[in-house]
C-alpha cells in the first residue's frame, strides 16, 4: 500500500471528478456517435506500428480527453517545460488539463504561465512510502501519483519534457485500456512512463500497481518501466506499447533522421534533456530539435487564437463581463508567456 496524507484529498478528488465529468460531456457532445472497438486477441500485439485502428470487435468509449500532470518537489519550472505544457494546451487541446503540486514553487514567471495554461491547479499530498519503504526520489513519487490518477479518473499523463506534435485522438479511441510509450535503449526494452493513456479502473493499471509489492527505492526504473513492460508482454490484450509516443531515439546523427522521426512521432519525448548527462542536450542543440518543436507549438497557438474571439481581442475583452475580463487577462498573459518561451528557445537551443 502507498502512504500519503489523506486529510486534504477528498476535496481534490471531487474537483478532479468535476473536471473529468465536464470533459466527458464535451467529448460526447462533440462526437455523440464516437465509438472504439476491441481488437481480437489474435490481432493484439505488445508493440504496435499502427495507431491501434478501431476496426475490430466490441465498441467502447474513448479514453477521456483529460490530462493529469503532477509537478512535485516545489522546483522552479524551466521555460522549456512551459513549452511542453503549451504543446498540451495548443496541440492536444484537452477538454480538461489539471496540474497537481505538493509544494508550490516560489513565485516566478514560469509558474504563473503554468497555472494559466491549465484549467485547474490542485495542491495534493505526494505518496511518501510504499509498503513501509520510504520513497526517496520525487520522480518515484510522481510515478506512483500518475498511476493512481489515471486509475481513478482515466485520461492522459504527459511529462514536462514531452512535446505533443499531433493529436492523440486515434490512441484515445484504441481498444486497449492502457497505452504507454515504447523504449529501447542499449538493447533493453521497456515501457517509458513519460506518456501514458488509460481508462479509469483499467485492469492493466491495477496489475501495475500491485507490481509495487517489491518496490525498491534504490532501483531507478524497475517498478515504473520494467514491470509494465513485462505486463504488456504477458497481457497484450490489456495494454500496448507505442513507439510514436516513446522517447526520441538516442544518438541520431543525421538531420534527415531527425526530420523523419518528427514527421512520424505524435509526441517528442526528450528524455535526459534536463539530466546530468550532456549527450541529449548536445544532440537537441546540434539539430535544432527544440526550435522545430517551438515553431510547431506556437503555430498551433496561432491557429487556436484565430478560433477564439477572446484570444483574438484580448484587450477589448477587458472591458466586458467578469468572465470575459478574466479570459482576456489570461489571454494577454499567455501571449507574454509565448514570447518569452520563443526568446529562450532561440537563445539557448
Short mmCIF file of C-alpha atoms in Angstrom, two decimals:
data_model
loop_
_atom_site.label_atom_id
_atom_site.label_comp_id
_atom_site.label_asym_id
_atom_site.label_seq_id
_atom_site.Cartn_x
_atom_site.Cartn_y
_atom_site.Cartn_z
CA UNK A 1 0.00 0.00 0.00
CA UNK A 2 1.03 3.60 -0.55
CA UNK A 3 1.29 6.01 2.35
CA UNK A 4 0.20 9.62 1.86
CA UNK A 5 -1.65 12.33 3.76
CA UNK A 6 -5.39 11.68 3.29
CA UNK A 7 -6.67 14.81 5.04
CA UNK A 8 -6.86 17.18 2.07
CA UNK A 9 -7.57 14.69 -0.68
CA UNK A 10 -11.38 14.48 -0.57
CA UNK A 11 -11.89 18.00 -1.90
CA UNK A 12 -9.18 17.44 -4.52
CA UNK A 13 -10.83 14.24 -5.72
CA UNK A 14 -14.19 15.99 -6.05
CA UNK A 15 -12.59 18.83 -8.02
CA UNK A 16 -10.95 16.43 -10.45
CA UNK A 17 -14.19 14.44 -10.79
CA UNK A 18 -15.94 17.64 -11.83
CA UNK A 19 -13.34 18.41 -14.50
CA UNK A 20 -13.39 14.83 -15.82
CA UNK A 21 -17.20 14.92 -15.96
CA UNK A 22 -17.06 18.17 -17.93
CA UNK A 23 -14.57 16.60 -20.33
CA UNK A 24 -16.70 13.51 -20.85
CA UNK A 25 -19.77 15.65 -21.53
CA UNK A 26 -17.76 17.69 -24.03
CA UNK A 27 -16.47 14.54 -25.74
CA UNK A 28 -19.93 13.07 -26.23
CA UNK A 29 -21.50 16.40 -27.14
CA UNK A 30 -18.97 16.92 -29.92
CA UNK A 31 -18.87 13.27 -31.00
CA UNK A 32 -22.16 11.65 -29.95
CA UNK A 33 -21.62 8.67 -32.23
CA UNK A 34 -17.95 8.14 -31.45
CA UNK A 35 -17.11 4.57 -30.57
CA UNK A 36 -14.00 2.49 -30.41
CA UNK A 37 -13.57 -1.22 -30.74
CA UNK A 38 -11.83 -4.14 -29.16
CA UNK A 39 -9.02 -5.79 -31.12
CA UNK A 40 -9.46 -9.54 -31.29
CA UNK A 41 -6.89 -11.40 -29.13
CA UNK A 42 -5.14 -12.95 -32.13
CA UNK A 43 -4.60 -9.45 -33.55
CA UNK A 44 -3.23 -7.93 -30.36
CA UNK A 45 0.48 -7.15 -30.09
CA UNK A 46 2.78 -5.89 -27.38
CA UNK A 47 4.13 -3.25 -29.76
CA UNK A 48 2.03 -1.62 -32.45
CA UNK A 49 3.26 0.23 -35.52
CA UNK A 50 -0.30 1.23 -36.39
CA UNK A 51 -2.07 3.69 -34.12
CA UNK A 52 -4.41 0.99 -32.86
CA UNK A 53 -7.10 1.44 -35.55
CA UNK A 54 -10.61 0.85 -34.15
CA UNK A 55 -11.71 -1.70 -36.72
CA UNK A 56 -12.35 -4.90 -34.77
CA UNK A 57 -14.63 -6.17 -32.05
CA UNK A 58 -16.82 -4.63 -29.38
CA UNK A 59 -17.46 -0.86 -29.27
CA UNK A 60 -16.42 1.14 -26.23
CA UNK A 61 -15.90 4.76 -25.16
CA UNK A 62 -12.70 6.68 -25.89
CA UNK A 63 -10.15 7.42 -23.20
CA UNK A 64 -11.13 10.78 -21.64
CA UNK A 65 -9.53 13.82 -23.24
CA UNK A 66 -8.17 14.88 -19.85
CA UNK A 67 -4.53 15.48 -18.90
CA UNK A 68 -3.27 14.91 -15.35
CA UNK A 69 0.19 16.39 -14.72
CA UNK A 70 1.95 16.34 -11.33
CA UNK A 71 4.74 18.81 -10.56
CA UNK A 72 6.24 17.65 -7.28
CA UNK A 73 9.00 18.90 -5.03
CA UNK A 74 8.49 22.65 -5.43
CA UNK A 75 11.23 23.21 -8.04
CA UNK A 76 11.06 26.19 -10.37
CA UNK A 77 9.81 25.32 -13.84
CA UNK A 78 12.06 25.97 -16.82
CA UNK A 79 10.77 27.77 -19.92
CA UNK A 80 11.43 24.58 -21.90
CA UNK A 81 8.99 22.81 -19.59
CA UNK A 82 6.44 25.58 -20.09
CA UNK A 83 6.79 24.88 -23.82
CA UNK A 84 5.89 21.25 -23.11
CA UNK A 85 2.78 22.44 -21.28
CA UNK A 86 1.94 24.71 -24.22
CA UNK A 87 2.11 21.68 -26.51
CA UNK A 88 -0.56 20.04 -24.35
CA UNK A 89 -2.78 23.12 -24.36
CA UNK A 90 -2.41 24.16 -28.00
CA UNK A 91 -1.74 20.91 -29.88
CA UNK A 92 -3.51 18.28 -27.78
CA UNK A 93 -6.35 20.64 -26.76
CA UNK A 94 -7.65 18.60 -23.81
CA UNK A 95 -11.17 19.11 -22.53
CA UNK A 96 -9.62 19.38 -19.06
CA UNK A 97 -6.00 19.97 -18.05
CA UNK A 98 -5.19 19.55 -14.34
CA UNK A 99 -1.86 20.37 -12.67
CA UNK A 100 -1.08 18.84 -9.27
CA UNK A 101 1.61 20.04 -6.86
CA UNK A 102 2.60 19.07 -3.34
CA UNK A 103 4.73 22.15 -2.66
CA UNK A 104 4.06 25.35 -4.54
CA UNK A 105 7.20 26.60 -6.30
CA UNK A 106 8.49 30.07 -5.45
CA UNK A 107 6.79 32.87 -7.39
CA UNK A 108 8.12 33.06 -10.93
CA UNK A 109 7.04 33.94 -14.45
CA UNK A 110 7.19 30.27 -15.43
CA UNK A 111 4.88 29.21 -12.60
CA UNK A 112 2.42 31.99 -13.46
CA UNK A 113 2.39 30.76 -17.07
CA UNK A 114 1.94 27.15 -15.97
CA UNK A 115 -1.09 27.98 -13.84
CA UNK A 116 -2.81 29.93 -16.60
CA UNK A 117 -2.18 27.17 -19.15
CA UNK A 118 -4.20 24.65 -17.12
CA UNK A 119 -7.86 24.51 -16.20
CA UNK A 120 -7.18 23.72 -12.54
CA UNK A 121 -4.13 23.58 -10.27
CA UNK A 122 -4.57 21.42 -7.20
CA UNK A 123 -2.37 21.02 -4.14
CA UNK A 124 -2.19 17.32 -3.38
CA UNK A 125 -0.06 15.29 -0.99
CA UNK A 126 2.52 13.09 -2.68
CA UNK A 127 2.98 9.48 -1.53
CA UNK A 128 5.95 9.13 0.80
CA UNK A 129 6.14 5.38 1.40
CA UNK A 130 5.26 2.06 -0.27
CA UNK A 131 4.67 -0.95 1.96
CA UNK A 132 6.60 0.83 4.70
CA UNK A 133 9.56 1.61 2.44
CA UNK A 134 10.25 5.35 2.19
CA UNK A 135 10.19 6.94 -1.28
CA UNK A 136 13.44 8.85 -1.64
CA UNK A 137 13.10 10.38 -5.09
CA UNK A 138 10.49 12.87 -6.23
CA UNK A 139 10.43 11.05 -9.58
CA UNK A 140 9.24 7.85 -7.86
CA UNK A 141 6.51 9.83 -6.11
CA UNK A 142 5.38 11.15 -9.48
CA UNK A 143 5.49 7.62 -10.94
CA UNK A 144 3.00 6.46 -8.33
CA UNK A 145 0.80 9.54 -8.49
CA UNK A 146 0.31 9.26 -12.26
CA UNK A 147 -0.77 5.62 -11.96
CA UNK A 148 -3.22 6.47 -9.17
CA UNK A 149 -4.68 9.47 -11.01
CA UNK A 150 -5.23 7.52 -14.21
CA UNK A 151 -6.70 4.54 -12.37
CA UNK A 152 -9.16 6.78 -10.52
CA UNK A 153 -10.11 9.23 -13.27
CA UNK A 154 -8.84 7.97 -16.63
CA UNK A 155 -7.18 10.23 -19.17
CA UNK A 156 -3.58 11.01 -20.08
CA UNK A 157 -0.30 11.75 -18.35
CA UNK A 158 2.42 13.69 -20.20
CA UNK A 159 5.88 14.52 -18.83
CA UNK A 160 7.27 18.05 -18.69
CA UNK A 161 9.97 17.04 -21.19
CA UNK A 162 7.47 15.54 -23.66
CA UNK A 163 6.23 17.72 -26.52
CA UNK A 164 2.95 16.89 -28.24
CA UNK A 165 3.14 17.42 -32.01
CA UNK A 166 -0.07 15.74 -33.17
CA UNK A 167 -3.49 14.76 -31.91
CA UNK A 168 -3.69 11.64 -29.75
CA UNK A 169 -7.33 11.01 -30.66
CA UNK A 170 -6.51 7.83 -32.59
CA UNK A 171 -4.87 6.40 -29.49
CA UNK A 172 -7.71 7.55 -27.24
CA UNK A 173 -10.06 5.52 -29.43
CA UNK A 174 -7.83 2.47 -29.16
CA UNK A 175 -9.35 -0.66 -27.69
CA UNK A 176 -6.53 -1.14 -25.18
CA UNK A 177 -7.37 0.20 -21.74
CA UNK A 178 -3.73 1.25 -21.30
CA UNK A 179 -1.18 2.70 -23.74
CA UNK A 180 2.40 3.66 -22.94
CA UNK A 181 5.49 4.70 -24.85
CA UNK A 182 7.84 2.02 -26.14
CA UNK A 183 11.55 2.48 -25.41
CA UNK A 184 14.59 0.50 -26.48
CA UNK A 185 17.89 1.82 -25.14
CA UNK A 186 21.20 -0.05 -25.36
CA UNK A 187 19.25 -3.18 -26.22
CA UNK A 188 16.89 -3.03 -23.22
CA UNK A 189 13.16 -2.81 -23.94
CA UNK A 190 10.73 -1.17 -21.56
CA UNK A 191 7.63 0.96 -21.20
CA UNK A 192 8.61 4.57 -20.76
CA UNK A 193 6.04 6.07 -18.43
CA UNK A 194 6.54 9.65 -19.62
CA UNK A 195 3.43 9.47 -21.82
CA UNK A 196 0.50 7.33 -20.67
CA UNK A 197 -3.13 6.95 -21.71
CA UNK A 198 -5.63 4.86 -19.79
CA UNK A 199 -9.26 4.35 -18.92
CA UNK A 200 -10.36 4.61 -15.31
CA UNK A 201 -10.12 1.33 -13.39
CA UNK A 202 -8.05 -0.25 -16.16
CA UNK A 203 -7.02 -3.81 -15.29
CA UNK A 204 -3.52 -3.07 -16.54
CA UNK A 205 -3.10 -0.22 -14.05
CA UNK A 206 -4.34 -2.40 -11.19
CA UNK A 207 -1.78 -5.11 -12.07
CA UNK A 208 0.94 -2.49 -12.44
CA UNK A 209 0.06 -1.01 -9.06
CA UNK A 210 0.25 -4.46 -7.46
CA UNK A 211 3.70 -4.75 -9.04
CA UNK A 212 4.93 -2.27 -6.44
CA UNK A 213 4.79 -5.02 -3.79
CA UNK A 214 8.56 -5.38 -4.24
CA UNK A 215 9.27 -1.65 -4.50
CA UNK A 216 12.98 -0.94 -4.30
CA UNK A 217 13.64 2.74 -3.50
CA UNK A 218 17.16 2.40 -4.92
CA UNK A 219 16.11 1.00 -8.30
CA UNK A 220 15.54 3.85 -10.75
CA UNK A 221 13.00 2.36 -13.17
CA UNK A 222 12.26 -1.25 -12.23
CA UNK A 223 8.73 -0.63 -10.97
CA UNK A 224 7.98 2.31 -13.27
CA UNK A 225 9.26 0.93 -16.60
CA UNK A 226 10.38 -2.71 -16.41
CA UNK A 227 7.31 -4.04 -14.59
CA UNK A 228 4.81 -2.53 -17.09
CA UNK A 229 6.89 -3.88 -19.98
CA UNK A 230 6.62 -7.38 -18.54
CA UNK A 231 2.88 -6.86 -18.10
CA UNK A 232 2.33 -5.67 -21.66
CA UNK A 233 4.10 -8.80 -22.91
CA UNK A 234 2.13 -11.08 -20.61
CA UNK A 235 -1.27 -9.40 -21.20
CA UNK A 236 -1.18 -7.83 -24.69
CA UNK A 237 -4.97 -7.60 -24.70
CA UNK A 238 -4.81 -5.16 -21.76
CA UNK A 239 -2.07 -2.77 -22.82
CA UNK A 240 0.01 -1.50 -25.72
CA UNK A 241 3.46 -0.02 -26.13
CA UNK A 242 3.57 2.54 -28.94
CA UNK A 243 6.76 3.90 -30.48
CA UNK A 244 5.17 7.14 -31.61
CA UNK A 245 4.79 8.34 -28.01
CA UNK A 246 8.02 6.83 -26.71
CA UNK A 247 11.33 8.67 -26.16
CA UNK A 248 13.19 10.15 -29.09
CA UNK A 249 15.74 7.55 -30.24
CA UNK A 250 19.23 8.21 -28.94
CA UNK A 251 22.15 9.50 -30.97
CA UNK A 252 20.55 10.08 -34.36
CA UNK A 253 23.43 11.58 -36.31
CA UNK A 254 21.76 12.91 -39.47
CA UNK A 255 19.35 15.77 -39.95
CA UNK A 256 17.32 13.53 -42.27
CA UNK A 257 16.80 11.04 -39.44
CA UNK A 258 15.50 13.78 -37.14
CA UNK A 259 13.18 15.10 -39.83
CA UNK A 260 11.79 11.62 -40.49
CA UNK A 261 11.33 10.97 -36.77
CA UNK A 262 9.48 14.24 -36.20
CA UNK A 263 7.16 13.53 -39.13
CA UNK A 264 6.29 10.16 -37.60
CA UNK A 265 6.15 10.99 -33.88
CA UNK A 266 2.98 12.02 -32.09
CA UNK A 267 4.99 13.14 -29.08
CA UNK A 268 8.68 14.04 -28.99
CA UNK A 269 9.83 12.89 -25.56
CA UNK A 270 13.29 14.31 -24.89
CA UNK A 271 14.31 12.05 -22.02
CA UNK A 272 17.51 13.15 -20.33
CA UNK A 273 17.45 16.73 -21.61
CA UNK A 274 17.39 18.17 -18.09
CA UNK A 275 19.62 15.50 -16.55
CA UNK A 276 23.30 15.47 -15.63
CA UNK A 277 24.47 13.96 -18.93
CA UNK A 278 25.21 16.20 -21.93
CA UNK A 279 24.51 13.74 -24.74
CA UNK A 280 20.81 14.59 -25.17
CA UNK A 281 21.29 18.35 -24.83
CA UNK A 282 24.12 18.34 -27.36
CA UNK A 283 22.01 16.38 -29.85
CA UNK A 284 18.99 18.64 -29.40
CA UNK A 285 21.13 21.75 -29.90
CA UNK A 286 23.00 20.34 -32.89
CA UNK A 287 19.85 19.55 -34.83
CA UNK A 288 17.67 22.40 -33.57
CA UNK A 289 15.06 19.99 -32.22
CA UNK A 290 13.50 22.38 -29.71
CA UNK A 291 13.41 25.18 -32.29
CA UNK A 292 11.38 22.98 -34.63
CA UNK A 293 9.09 21.97 -31.77
CA UNK A 294 8.60 25.58 -30.64
CA UNK A 295 7.60 26.63 -34.15
CA UNK A 296 5.02 23.87 -34.42
CA UNK A 297 3.58 24.52 -30.95
CA UNK A 298 3.39 28.29 -31.45
CA UNK A 299 1.83 27.81 -34.89
CA UNK A 300 -0.82 25.70 -33.15
CA UNK A 301 -1.34 28.55 -30.66
CA UNK A 302 -1.92 30.99 -33.53
CA UNK A 303 -4.42 28.60 -35.07
CA UNK A 304 -6.29 28.35 -31.78
CA UNK A 305 -6.10 32.12 -31.36
CA UNK A 306 -7.82 32.57 -34.71
CA UNK A 307 -10.64 30.33 -33.49
CA UNK A 308 -11.10 32.04 -30.09
CA UNK A 309 -12.65 35.53 -30.06
CA UNK A 310 -11.19 36.29 -26.63
CA UNK A 311 -7.67 35.41 -27.74
CA UNK A 312 -8.17 37.48 -30.91
CA UNK A 313 -9.42 40.53 -28.96
CA UNK A 314 -7.83 40.16 -25.54
CA UNK A 315 -7.57 43.89 -24.91
CA UNK A 316 -11.16 44.57 -25.91
CA UNK A 317 -12.37 41.77 -23.68
CA UNK A 318 -11.01 43.55 -20.63
CA UNK A 319 -13.99 45.91 -20.62
CA UNK A 320 -16.59 43.13 -20.76
CA UNK A 321 -18.15 40.90 -18.13
CA UNK A 322 -16.05 39.41 -15.35
CA UNK A 323 -15.82 36.07 -17.14
CA UNK A 324 -14.68 37.69 -20.37
CA UNK A 325 -12.40 40.05 -18.46
CA UNK A 326 -10.66 37.12 -16.74
CA UNK A 327 -10.31 35.23 -20.02
CA UNK A 328 -8.94 38.35 -21.66
CA UNK A 329 -6.34 38.83 -18.93
CA UNK A 330 -5.34 35.18 -19.23
CA UNK A 331 -5.01 35.55 -22.99
CA UNK A 332 -2.78 38.60 -22.52
CA UNK A 333 -0.58 36.72 -20.02
CA UNK A 334 -0.36 33.71 -22.31
CA UNK A 335 0.77 35.89 -25.19
CA UNK A 336 3.58 37.16 -22.96
CA UNK A 337 4.43 33.56 -21.99
CA UNK A 338 4.69 32.53 -25.63
CA UNK A 339 7.03 35.42 -26.42
CA UNK A 340 9.31 34.51 -23.52
CA UNK A 341 9.37 30.82 -24.46
CA UNK A 342 10.36 31.73 -28.01
CA UNK A 343 13.14 34.05 -26.78
CA UNK A 344 14.61 31.34 -24.55
CA UNK A 345 14.44 28.59 -27.17
CA UNK A 346 16.04 30.78 -29.86
CA UNK A 347 18.72 31.97 -27.45
CA UNK A 348 19.67 28.69 -25.78
CA UNK A 349 18.80 25.97 -28.28
#
